Short mmCIF file of C-alpha atoms and ligand atoms in Angstrom, two decimals:
data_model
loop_
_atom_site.label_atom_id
_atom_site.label_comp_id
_atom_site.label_asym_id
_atom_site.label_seq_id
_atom_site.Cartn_x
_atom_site.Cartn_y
_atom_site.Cartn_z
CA UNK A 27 0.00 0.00 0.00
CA UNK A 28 1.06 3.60 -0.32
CA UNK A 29 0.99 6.53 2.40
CA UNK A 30 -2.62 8.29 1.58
CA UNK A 31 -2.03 11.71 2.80
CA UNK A 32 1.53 11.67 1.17
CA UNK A 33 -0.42 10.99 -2.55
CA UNK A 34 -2.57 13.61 -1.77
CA UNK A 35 0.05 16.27 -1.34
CA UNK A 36 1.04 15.57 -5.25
CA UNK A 37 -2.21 16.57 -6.41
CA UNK A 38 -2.56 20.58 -5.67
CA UNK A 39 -6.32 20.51 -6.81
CA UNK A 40 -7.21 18.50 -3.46
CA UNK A 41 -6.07 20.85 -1.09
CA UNK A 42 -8.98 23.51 -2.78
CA UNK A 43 -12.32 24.52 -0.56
CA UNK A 44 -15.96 24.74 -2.41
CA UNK A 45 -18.13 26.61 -0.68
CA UNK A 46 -16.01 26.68 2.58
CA UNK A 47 -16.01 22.81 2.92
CA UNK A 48 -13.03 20.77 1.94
CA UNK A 49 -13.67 19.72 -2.03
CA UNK A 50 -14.45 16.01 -2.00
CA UNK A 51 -13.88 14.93 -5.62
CA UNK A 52 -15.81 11.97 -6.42
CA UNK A 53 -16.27 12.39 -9.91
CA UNK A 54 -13.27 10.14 -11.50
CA UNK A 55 -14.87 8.51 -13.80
CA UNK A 56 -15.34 11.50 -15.79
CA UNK A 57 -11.92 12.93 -15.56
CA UNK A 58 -8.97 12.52 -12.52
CA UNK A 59 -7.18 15.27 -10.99
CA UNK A 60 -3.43 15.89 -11.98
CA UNK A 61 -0.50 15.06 -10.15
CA UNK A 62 2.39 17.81 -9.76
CA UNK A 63 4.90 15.62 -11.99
CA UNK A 64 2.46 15.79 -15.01
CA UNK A 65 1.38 19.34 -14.70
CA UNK A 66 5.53 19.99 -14.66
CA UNK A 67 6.46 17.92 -17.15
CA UNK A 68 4.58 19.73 -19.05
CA UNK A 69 5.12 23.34 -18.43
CA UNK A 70 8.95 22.07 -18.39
CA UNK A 71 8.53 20.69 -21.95
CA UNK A 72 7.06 24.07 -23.48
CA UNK A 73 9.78 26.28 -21.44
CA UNK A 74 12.94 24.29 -22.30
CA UNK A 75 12.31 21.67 -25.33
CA UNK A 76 9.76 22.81 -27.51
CA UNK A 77 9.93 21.80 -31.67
CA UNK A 78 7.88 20.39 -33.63
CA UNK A 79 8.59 16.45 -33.45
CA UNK A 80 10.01 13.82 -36.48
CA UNK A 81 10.91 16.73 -38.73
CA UNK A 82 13.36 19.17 -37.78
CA UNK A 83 17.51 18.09 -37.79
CA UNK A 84 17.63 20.77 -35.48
CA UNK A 85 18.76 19.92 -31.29
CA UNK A 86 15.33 21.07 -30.01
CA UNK A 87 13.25 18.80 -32.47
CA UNK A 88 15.24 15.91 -31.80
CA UNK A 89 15.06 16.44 -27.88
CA UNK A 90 11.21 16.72 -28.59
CA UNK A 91 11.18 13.61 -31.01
CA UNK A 92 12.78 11.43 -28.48
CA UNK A 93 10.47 12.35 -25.88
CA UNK A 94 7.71 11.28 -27.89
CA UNK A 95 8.99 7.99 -29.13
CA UNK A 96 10.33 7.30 -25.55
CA UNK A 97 6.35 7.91 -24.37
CA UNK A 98 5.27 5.90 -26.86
CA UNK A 99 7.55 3.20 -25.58
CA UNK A 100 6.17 3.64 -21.79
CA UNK A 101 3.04 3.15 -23.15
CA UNK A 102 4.11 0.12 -24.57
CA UNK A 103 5.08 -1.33 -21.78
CA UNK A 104 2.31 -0.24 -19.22
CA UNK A 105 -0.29 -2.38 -22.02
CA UNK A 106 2.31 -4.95 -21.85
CA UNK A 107 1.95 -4.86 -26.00
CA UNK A 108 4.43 -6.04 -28.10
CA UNK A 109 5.59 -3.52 -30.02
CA UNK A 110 5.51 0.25 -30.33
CA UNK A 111 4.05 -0.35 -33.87
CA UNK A 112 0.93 -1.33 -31.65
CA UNK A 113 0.46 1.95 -30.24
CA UNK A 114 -1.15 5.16 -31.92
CA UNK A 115 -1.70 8.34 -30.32
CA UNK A 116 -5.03 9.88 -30.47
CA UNK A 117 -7.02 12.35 -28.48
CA UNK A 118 -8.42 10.06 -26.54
CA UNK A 119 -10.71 7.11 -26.29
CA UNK A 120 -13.51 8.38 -28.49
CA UNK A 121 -11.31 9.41 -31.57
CA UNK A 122 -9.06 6.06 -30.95
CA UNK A 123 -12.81 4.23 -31.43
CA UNK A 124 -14.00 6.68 -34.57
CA UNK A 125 -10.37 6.00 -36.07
CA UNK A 126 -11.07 1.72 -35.83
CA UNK A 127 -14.55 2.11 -36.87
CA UNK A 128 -13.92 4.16 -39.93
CA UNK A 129 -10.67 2.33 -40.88
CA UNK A 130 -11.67 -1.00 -40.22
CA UNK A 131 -15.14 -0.71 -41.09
CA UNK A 132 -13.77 0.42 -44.81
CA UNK A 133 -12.44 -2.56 -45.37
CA UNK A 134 -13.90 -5.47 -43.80
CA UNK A 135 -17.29 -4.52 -42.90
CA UNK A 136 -20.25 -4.75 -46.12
CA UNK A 137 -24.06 -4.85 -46.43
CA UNK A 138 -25.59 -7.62 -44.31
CA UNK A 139 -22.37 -7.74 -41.82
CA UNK A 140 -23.24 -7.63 -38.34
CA UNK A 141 -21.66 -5.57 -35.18
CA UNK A 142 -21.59 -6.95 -31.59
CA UNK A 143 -21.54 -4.31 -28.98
CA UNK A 144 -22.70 -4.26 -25.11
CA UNK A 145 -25.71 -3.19 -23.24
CA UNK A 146 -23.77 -0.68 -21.20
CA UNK A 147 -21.79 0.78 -23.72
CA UNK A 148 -20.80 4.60 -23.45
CA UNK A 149 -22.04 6.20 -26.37
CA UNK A 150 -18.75 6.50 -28.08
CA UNK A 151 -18.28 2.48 -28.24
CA UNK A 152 -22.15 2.99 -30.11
CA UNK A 153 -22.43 5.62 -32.11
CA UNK A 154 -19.05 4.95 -34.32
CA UNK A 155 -20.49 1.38 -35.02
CA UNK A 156 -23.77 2.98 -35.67
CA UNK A 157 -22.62 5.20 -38.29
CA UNK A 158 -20.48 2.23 -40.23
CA UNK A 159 -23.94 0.16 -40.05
CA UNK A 160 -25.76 3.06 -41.93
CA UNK A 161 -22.97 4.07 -44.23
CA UNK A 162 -22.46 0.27 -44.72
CA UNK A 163 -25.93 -1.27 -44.42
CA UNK A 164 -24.80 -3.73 -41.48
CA UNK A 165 -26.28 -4.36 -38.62
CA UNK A 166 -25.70 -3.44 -34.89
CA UNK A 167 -26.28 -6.09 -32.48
CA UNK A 168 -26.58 -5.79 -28.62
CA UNK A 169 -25.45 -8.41 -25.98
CA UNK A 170 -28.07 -8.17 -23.17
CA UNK A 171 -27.17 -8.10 -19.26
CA UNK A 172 -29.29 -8.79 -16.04
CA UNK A 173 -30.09 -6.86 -13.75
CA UNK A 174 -26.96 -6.47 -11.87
CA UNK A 175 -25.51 -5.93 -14.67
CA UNK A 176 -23.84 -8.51 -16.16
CA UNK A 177 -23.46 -9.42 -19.30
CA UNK A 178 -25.09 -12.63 -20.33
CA UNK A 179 -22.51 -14.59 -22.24
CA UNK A 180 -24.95 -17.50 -23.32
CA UNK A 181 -26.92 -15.09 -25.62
CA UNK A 182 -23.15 -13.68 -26.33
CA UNK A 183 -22.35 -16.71 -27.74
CA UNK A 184 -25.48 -17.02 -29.86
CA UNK A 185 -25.48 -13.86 -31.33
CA UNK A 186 -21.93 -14.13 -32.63
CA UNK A 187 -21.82 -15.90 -35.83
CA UNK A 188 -20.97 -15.98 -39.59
CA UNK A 189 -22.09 -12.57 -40.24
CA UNK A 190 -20.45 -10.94 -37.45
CA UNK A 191 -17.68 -8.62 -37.82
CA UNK A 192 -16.01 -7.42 -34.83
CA UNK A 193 -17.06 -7.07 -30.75
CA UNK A 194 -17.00 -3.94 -29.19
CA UNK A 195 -17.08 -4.12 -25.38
CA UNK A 196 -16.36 -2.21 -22.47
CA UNK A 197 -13.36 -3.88 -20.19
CA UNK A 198 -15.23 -1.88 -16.75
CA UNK A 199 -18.71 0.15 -17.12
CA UNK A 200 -18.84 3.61 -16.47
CA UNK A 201 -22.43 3.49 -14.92
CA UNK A 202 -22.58 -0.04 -12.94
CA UNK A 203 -18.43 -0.52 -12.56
CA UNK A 204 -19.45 -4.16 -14.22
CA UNK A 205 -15.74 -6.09 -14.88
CA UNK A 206 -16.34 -7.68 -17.74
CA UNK A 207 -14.66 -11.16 -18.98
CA UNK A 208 -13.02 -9.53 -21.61
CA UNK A 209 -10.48 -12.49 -21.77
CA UNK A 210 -13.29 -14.91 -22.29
CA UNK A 211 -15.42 -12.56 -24.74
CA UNK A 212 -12.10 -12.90 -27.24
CA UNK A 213 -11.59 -16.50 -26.34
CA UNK A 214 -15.53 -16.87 -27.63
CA UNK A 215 -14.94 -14.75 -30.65
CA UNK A 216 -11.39 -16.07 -31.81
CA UNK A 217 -13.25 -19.10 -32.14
CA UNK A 218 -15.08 -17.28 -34.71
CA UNK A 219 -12.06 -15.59 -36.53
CA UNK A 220 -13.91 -12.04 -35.21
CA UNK A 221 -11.69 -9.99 -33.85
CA UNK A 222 -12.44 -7.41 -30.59
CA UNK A 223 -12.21 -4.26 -29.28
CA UNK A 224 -11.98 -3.27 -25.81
CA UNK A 225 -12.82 -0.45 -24.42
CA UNK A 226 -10.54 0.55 -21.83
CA UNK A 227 -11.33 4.07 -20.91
CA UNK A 228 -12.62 2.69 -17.06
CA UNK A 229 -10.05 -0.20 -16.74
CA UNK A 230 -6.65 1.73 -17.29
CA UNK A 231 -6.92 3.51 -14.33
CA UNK A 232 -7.73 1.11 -11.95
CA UNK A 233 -5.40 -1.70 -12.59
CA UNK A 234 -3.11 -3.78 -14.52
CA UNK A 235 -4.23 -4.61 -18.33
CA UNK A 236 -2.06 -6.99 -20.39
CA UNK A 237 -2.69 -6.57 -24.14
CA UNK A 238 -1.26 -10.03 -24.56
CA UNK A 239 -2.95 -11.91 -21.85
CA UNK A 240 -6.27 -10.47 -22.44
CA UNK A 241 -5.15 -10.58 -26.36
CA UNK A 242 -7.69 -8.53 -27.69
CA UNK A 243 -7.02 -7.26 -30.75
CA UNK A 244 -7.41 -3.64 -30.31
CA UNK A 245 -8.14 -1.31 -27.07
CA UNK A 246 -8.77 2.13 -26.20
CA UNK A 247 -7.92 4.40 -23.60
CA UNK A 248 -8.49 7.86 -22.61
CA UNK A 249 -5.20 9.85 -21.02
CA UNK A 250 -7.04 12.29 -18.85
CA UNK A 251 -8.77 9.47 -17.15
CA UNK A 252 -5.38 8.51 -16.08
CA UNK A 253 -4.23 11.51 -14.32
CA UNK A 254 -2.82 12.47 -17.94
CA UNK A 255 -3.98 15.57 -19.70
CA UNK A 256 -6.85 15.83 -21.96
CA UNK A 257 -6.22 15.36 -25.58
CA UNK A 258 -4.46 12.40 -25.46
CA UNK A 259 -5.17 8.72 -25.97
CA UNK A 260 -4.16 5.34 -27.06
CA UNK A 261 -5.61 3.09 -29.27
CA UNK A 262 -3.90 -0.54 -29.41
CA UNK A 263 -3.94 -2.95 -32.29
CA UNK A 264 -2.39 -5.71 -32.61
CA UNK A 265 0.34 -5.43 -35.92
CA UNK A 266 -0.93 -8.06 -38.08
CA UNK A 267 -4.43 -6.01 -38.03
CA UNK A 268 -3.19 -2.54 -38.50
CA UNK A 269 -1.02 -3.32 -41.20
CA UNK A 270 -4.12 -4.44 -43.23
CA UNK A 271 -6.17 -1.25 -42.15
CA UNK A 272 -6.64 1.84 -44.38
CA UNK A 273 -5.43 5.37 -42.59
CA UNK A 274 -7.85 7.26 -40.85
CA UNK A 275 -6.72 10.52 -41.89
CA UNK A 276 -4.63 12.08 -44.09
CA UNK A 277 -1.62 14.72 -43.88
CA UNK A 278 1.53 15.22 -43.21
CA UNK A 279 3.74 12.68 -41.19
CA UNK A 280 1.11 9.69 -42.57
CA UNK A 281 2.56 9.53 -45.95
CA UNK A 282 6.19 8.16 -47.27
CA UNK A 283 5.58 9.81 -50.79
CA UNK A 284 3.20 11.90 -52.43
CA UNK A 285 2.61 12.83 -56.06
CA UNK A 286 -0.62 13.88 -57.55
CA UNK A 287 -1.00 10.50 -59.15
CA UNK A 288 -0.13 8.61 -56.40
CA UNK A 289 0.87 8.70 -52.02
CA UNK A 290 2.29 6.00 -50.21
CA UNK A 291 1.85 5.34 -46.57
CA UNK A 292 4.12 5.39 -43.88
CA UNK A 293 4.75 3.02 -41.65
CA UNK A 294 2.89 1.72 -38.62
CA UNK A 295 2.38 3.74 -36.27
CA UNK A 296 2.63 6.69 -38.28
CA UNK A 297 0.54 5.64 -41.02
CA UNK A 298 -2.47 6.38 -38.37
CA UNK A 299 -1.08 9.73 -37.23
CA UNK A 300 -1.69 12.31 -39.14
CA UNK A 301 -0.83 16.09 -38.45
CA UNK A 302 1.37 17.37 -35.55
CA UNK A 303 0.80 15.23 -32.68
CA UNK A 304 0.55 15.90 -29.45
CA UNK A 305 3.72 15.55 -28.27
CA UNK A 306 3.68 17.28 -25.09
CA UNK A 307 0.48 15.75 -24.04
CA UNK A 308 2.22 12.50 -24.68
CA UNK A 309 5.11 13.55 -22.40
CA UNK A 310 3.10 14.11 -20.08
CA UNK A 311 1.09 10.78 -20.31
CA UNK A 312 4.27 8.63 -19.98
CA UNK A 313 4.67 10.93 -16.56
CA UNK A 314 1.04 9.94 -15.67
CA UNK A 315 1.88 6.24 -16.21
CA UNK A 316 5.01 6.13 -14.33
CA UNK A 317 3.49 7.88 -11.76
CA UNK A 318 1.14 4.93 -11.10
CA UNK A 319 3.86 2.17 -12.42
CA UNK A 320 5.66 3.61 -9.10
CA UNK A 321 2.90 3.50 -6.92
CA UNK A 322 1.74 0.35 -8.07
CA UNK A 323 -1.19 -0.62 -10.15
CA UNK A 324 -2.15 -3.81 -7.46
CA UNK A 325 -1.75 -1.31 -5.07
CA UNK A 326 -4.60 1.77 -6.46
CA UNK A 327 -6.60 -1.27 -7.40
CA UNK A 328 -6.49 -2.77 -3.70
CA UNK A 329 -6.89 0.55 -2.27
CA UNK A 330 -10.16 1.57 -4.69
CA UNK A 331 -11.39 -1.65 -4.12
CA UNK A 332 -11.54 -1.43 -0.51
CA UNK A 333 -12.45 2.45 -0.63
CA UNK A 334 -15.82 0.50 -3.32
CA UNK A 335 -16.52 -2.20 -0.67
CA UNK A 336 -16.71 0.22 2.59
CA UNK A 337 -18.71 2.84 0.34
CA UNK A 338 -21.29 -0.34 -0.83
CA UNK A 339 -21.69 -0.93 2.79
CA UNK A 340 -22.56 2.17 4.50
CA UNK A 341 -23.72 3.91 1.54
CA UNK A 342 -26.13 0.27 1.76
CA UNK A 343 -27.82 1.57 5.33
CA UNK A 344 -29.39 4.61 3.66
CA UNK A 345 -33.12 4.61 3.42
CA UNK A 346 -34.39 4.08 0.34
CA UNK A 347 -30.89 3.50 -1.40
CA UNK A 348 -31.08 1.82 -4.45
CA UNK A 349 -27.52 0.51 -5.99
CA UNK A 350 -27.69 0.42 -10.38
CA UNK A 351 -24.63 -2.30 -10.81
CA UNK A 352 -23.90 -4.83 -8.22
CA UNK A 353 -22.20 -7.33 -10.27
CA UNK A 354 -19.86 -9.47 -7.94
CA UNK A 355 -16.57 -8.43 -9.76
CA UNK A 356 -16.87 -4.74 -10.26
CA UNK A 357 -14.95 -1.78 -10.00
CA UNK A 358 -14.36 1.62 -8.30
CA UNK A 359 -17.54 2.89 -9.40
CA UNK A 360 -21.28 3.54 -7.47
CA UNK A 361 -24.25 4.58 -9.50
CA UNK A 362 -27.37 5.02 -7.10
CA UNK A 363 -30.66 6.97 -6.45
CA UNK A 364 -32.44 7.26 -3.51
CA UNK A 365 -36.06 7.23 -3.48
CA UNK A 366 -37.84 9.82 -5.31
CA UNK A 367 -34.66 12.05 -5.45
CA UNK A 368 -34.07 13.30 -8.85
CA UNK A 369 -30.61 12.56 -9.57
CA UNK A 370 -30.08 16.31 -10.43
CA UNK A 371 -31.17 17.08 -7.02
CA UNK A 372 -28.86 15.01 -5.00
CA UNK A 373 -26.13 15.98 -7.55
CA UNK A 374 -26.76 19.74 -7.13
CA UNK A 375 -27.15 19.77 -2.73
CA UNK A 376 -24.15 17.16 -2.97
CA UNK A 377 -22.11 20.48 -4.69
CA UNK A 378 -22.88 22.72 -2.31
CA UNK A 379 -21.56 20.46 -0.12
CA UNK A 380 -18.26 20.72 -1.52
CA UNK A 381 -18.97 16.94 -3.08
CA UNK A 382 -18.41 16.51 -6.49
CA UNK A 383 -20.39 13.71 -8.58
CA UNK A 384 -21.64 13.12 -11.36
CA UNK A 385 -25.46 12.90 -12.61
CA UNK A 386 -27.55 11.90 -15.85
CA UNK A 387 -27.33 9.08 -18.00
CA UNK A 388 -23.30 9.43 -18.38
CA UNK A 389 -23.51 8.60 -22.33
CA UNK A 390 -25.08 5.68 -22.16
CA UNK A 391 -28.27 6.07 -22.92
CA UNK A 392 -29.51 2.96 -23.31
CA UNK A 393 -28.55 1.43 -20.79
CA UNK A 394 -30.57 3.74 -19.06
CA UNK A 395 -33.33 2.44 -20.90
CA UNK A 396 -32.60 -1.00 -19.68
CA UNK A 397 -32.14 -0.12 -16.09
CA UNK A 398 -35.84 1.73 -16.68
CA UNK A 399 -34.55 4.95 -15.50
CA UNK A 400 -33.48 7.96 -17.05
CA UNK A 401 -30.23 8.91 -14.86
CA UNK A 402 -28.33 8.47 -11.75
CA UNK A 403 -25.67 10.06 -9.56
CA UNK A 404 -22.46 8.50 -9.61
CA UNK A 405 -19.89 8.67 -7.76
CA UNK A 406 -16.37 7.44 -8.77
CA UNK A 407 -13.19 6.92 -7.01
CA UNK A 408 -9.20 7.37 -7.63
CA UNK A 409 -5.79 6.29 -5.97
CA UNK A 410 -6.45 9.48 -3.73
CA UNK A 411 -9.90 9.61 -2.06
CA UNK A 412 -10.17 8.37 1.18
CA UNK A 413 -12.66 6.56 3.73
CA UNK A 414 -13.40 10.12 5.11
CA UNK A 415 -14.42 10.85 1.81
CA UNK A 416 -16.52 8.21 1.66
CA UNK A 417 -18.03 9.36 5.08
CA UNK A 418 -18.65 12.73 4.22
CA UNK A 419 -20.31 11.26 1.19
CA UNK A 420 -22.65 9.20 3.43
CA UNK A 421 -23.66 11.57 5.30
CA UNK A 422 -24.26 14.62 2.68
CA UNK A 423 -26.72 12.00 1.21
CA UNK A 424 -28.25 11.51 4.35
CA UNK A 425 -28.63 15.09 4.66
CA UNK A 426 -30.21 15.91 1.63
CA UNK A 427 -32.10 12.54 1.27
CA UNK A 428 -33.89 14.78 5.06
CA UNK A 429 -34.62 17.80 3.05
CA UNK A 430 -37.16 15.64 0.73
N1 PLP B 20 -15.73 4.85 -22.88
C1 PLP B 20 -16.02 4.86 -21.57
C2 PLP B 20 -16.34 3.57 -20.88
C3 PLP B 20 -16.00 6.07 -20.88
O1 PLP B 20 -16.29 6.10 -19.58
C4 PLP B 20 -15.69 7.26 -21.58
C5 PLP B 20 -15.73 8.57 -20.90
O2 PLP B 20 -16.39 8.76 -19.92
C6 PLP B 20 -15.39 7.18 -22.94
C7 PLP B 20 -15.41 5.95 -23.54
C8 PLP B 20 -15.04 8.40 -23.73
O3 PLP B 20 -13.82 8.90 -23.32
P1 PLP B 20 -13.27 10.28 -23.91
O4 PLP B 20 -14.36 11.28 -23.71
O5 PLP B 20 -12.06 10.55 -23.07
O6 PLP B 20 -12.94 10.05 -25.34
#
């Protein structure tokens, strides 16, 4: 384990008062707060290295260049992937999910195809695979759950099938905090010859993933969900598949030559990264990794996962508490209502309490619609809340749950 109150001191944001009351941030899932080393390596990078990257011959481009590629490398090796031709650099989870869909979906995917996705997908592991099926005339398909959310793998396995195309499926809900066997979902699909993507944006953070033990064939994550900045993301494929994949956009640094009769493509990764890249962001993202390399990702996840259980439990005693997501193996994540509280409500008192969660149907619409409901308030942890969080959580719900 790691000293709590020594983590905290790293992240400057904590230390802030809303309305008078000590800021309990509770809303993780949406974005984490931003360790010191990050936020440095950043403003270090702009003051002292600055150049555009891959281009220049000049000292500072170079500098900036091998920052990049080293990141890219740290990356590597936090997925456990095999080689840095495996990872791309996007904005984040979304655009790494637009880039597959597009790309993949122009080559392999045709009229009558079929999609697999989940039940409590976030909109942006729906709505890419949506717009292939109309551009494409396929067909989206939807693996059910019950009601404690989990995903029922006996219609999984009859819905996959000659027609299908690829599985898109969240590794950890961001509504219920549902684990899902993502190593048996690509077991059931390699069977098939289908390949899958997993959507990593609520895993990453919260511990260990192993591209080749859960051998997926491509995954997505979001940097600022990983006390990285915003703007920056992965996606993962495996090298066999994006060597056979079309670029997503084009540009500069994508191409080897270009006439205009003719452009060749650069090499993987580049091939996918069009434009000037981020290259401080992804600085700054290798800091974000190490950071939690050092800590220890068994560590954050036996910490959250304690910080999930206690919160269950006393958040549990409260009248008229209902829990959405109570799946046995589930993650740092607590979506509830109670009683006739409009999410919105407890969301807004909880803010004037200096609490901080989230409410609505956090892009996932329909699972909303499968939960019969049309939000909830969620609250979310990280490596640096606490049990007194928790308990001043508790009790602002109790305290607004006496004003109605
Ligand atoms: N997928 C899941 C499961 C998420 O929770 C989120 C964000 O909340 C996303 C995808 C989208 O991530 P981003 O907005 O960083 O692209």
């Amino acid at each position: 384990m790691y000293d709590i109150e020594k983590v905290r001191e790293d992240f400057p944001i904590l230390a802030r008062q809303i309305y008078n009351r000590p800021l309990v941030y509770l809303d993780n899932g949406a974005t984490t707060q931003k360790p010191r080393c990050v936020v440095e390596a950043m403003v270090d990078e702009y003051y002292n290295v600055n150049a555009n990257v891959h281009r220049g011959v000049h000292f500072l481009s170079q500098q900036a260049t091998d920052l990049h590629e080293a990141s890219r490398e740290t990356v590597r090796a936090f997925l456990n992937a095999k080689s840095t031709s495996e990872i791309l650099f996007t904005r984040g989870t979304t655009e790494s999910i637009n880039l597959l869909a597009f790309s993949f979906g122009e080559t392999f995917v045709h009229e009558g195809d079929e999609i697999l996705v989940s039940t409590m997908e976030h909109h942006s592991n729906i709505v890419p695979w949506q717009m292939l099926c109309e551009r494409k005339g396929a067909k989206l398909r939807v693996i059910p759950m019950d009601d404690a959310g989990v995903l029922d793998m006996e219609a999984y396995k009859s819905l996959i099938n000659e027609k299908t195309r690829i599985v898109c499926c969240a590794h950890v809900s961001n509504v219920l905090g549902t684990v899902n066997p993502v190593k048996e979902i690509v077991k059931i699909a390699h069977d098939h010859d289908v390949p899958v993507l997993i959507d990593g944006a609520q895993s990453t953070p919260h511990f260990k993933v192993d591209m080749q033990d859960i051998d997926c064939d491509f995954f997505a994550f979001s940097g600022h969900k990983i006390y990285a900045p915003t703007g920056i993301g992965v996606l993962y494929g495996k090298e066999q598949w994006l060597e056979k994949l079309p670029p997503y956009q084009g540009g500069g640094e994508m191409i080897k030559n270009v006439s205009f009769e003719k452009t060749t493509y650069n090499e993987l990764p580049y091939k996918f990264e069009a434009g000037t890249p981020d290259y401080v962001a992804s600085h700054a993202l290798a800091q974000a990794l190490d950071y939690v390399s050092a800590l220890g990702m068994d560590n954050i996840y036996a910490h959250e996962q304690e910080l999930t259980r206690y919160a269950m439990e006393q958040m549990g005693q409260i009248e008229g508490m209902r829990f959405f997501g109570t799946a046995d193996h589930k993650d740092a994540v607590i979506s509830f209502l109670v009683g006739n509280i409009h999410h919105l409500d407890m969301g807004t008192l909880l803010d004037r309490l200096g609490i901080a969660v989230r409410t609505g149907h956090h892009c996932a619409e329909p699972l909303m619609r499968r939960l019969g409901i049309e939000g909830t308030v969620r609250a979310s942890f990280a490596l640096y809340n606490t049990k007194a969080e928790v308990d001043a959580l508790v009790a602002g719900i109790q305290r607004v749950a006496k004003m109605f």
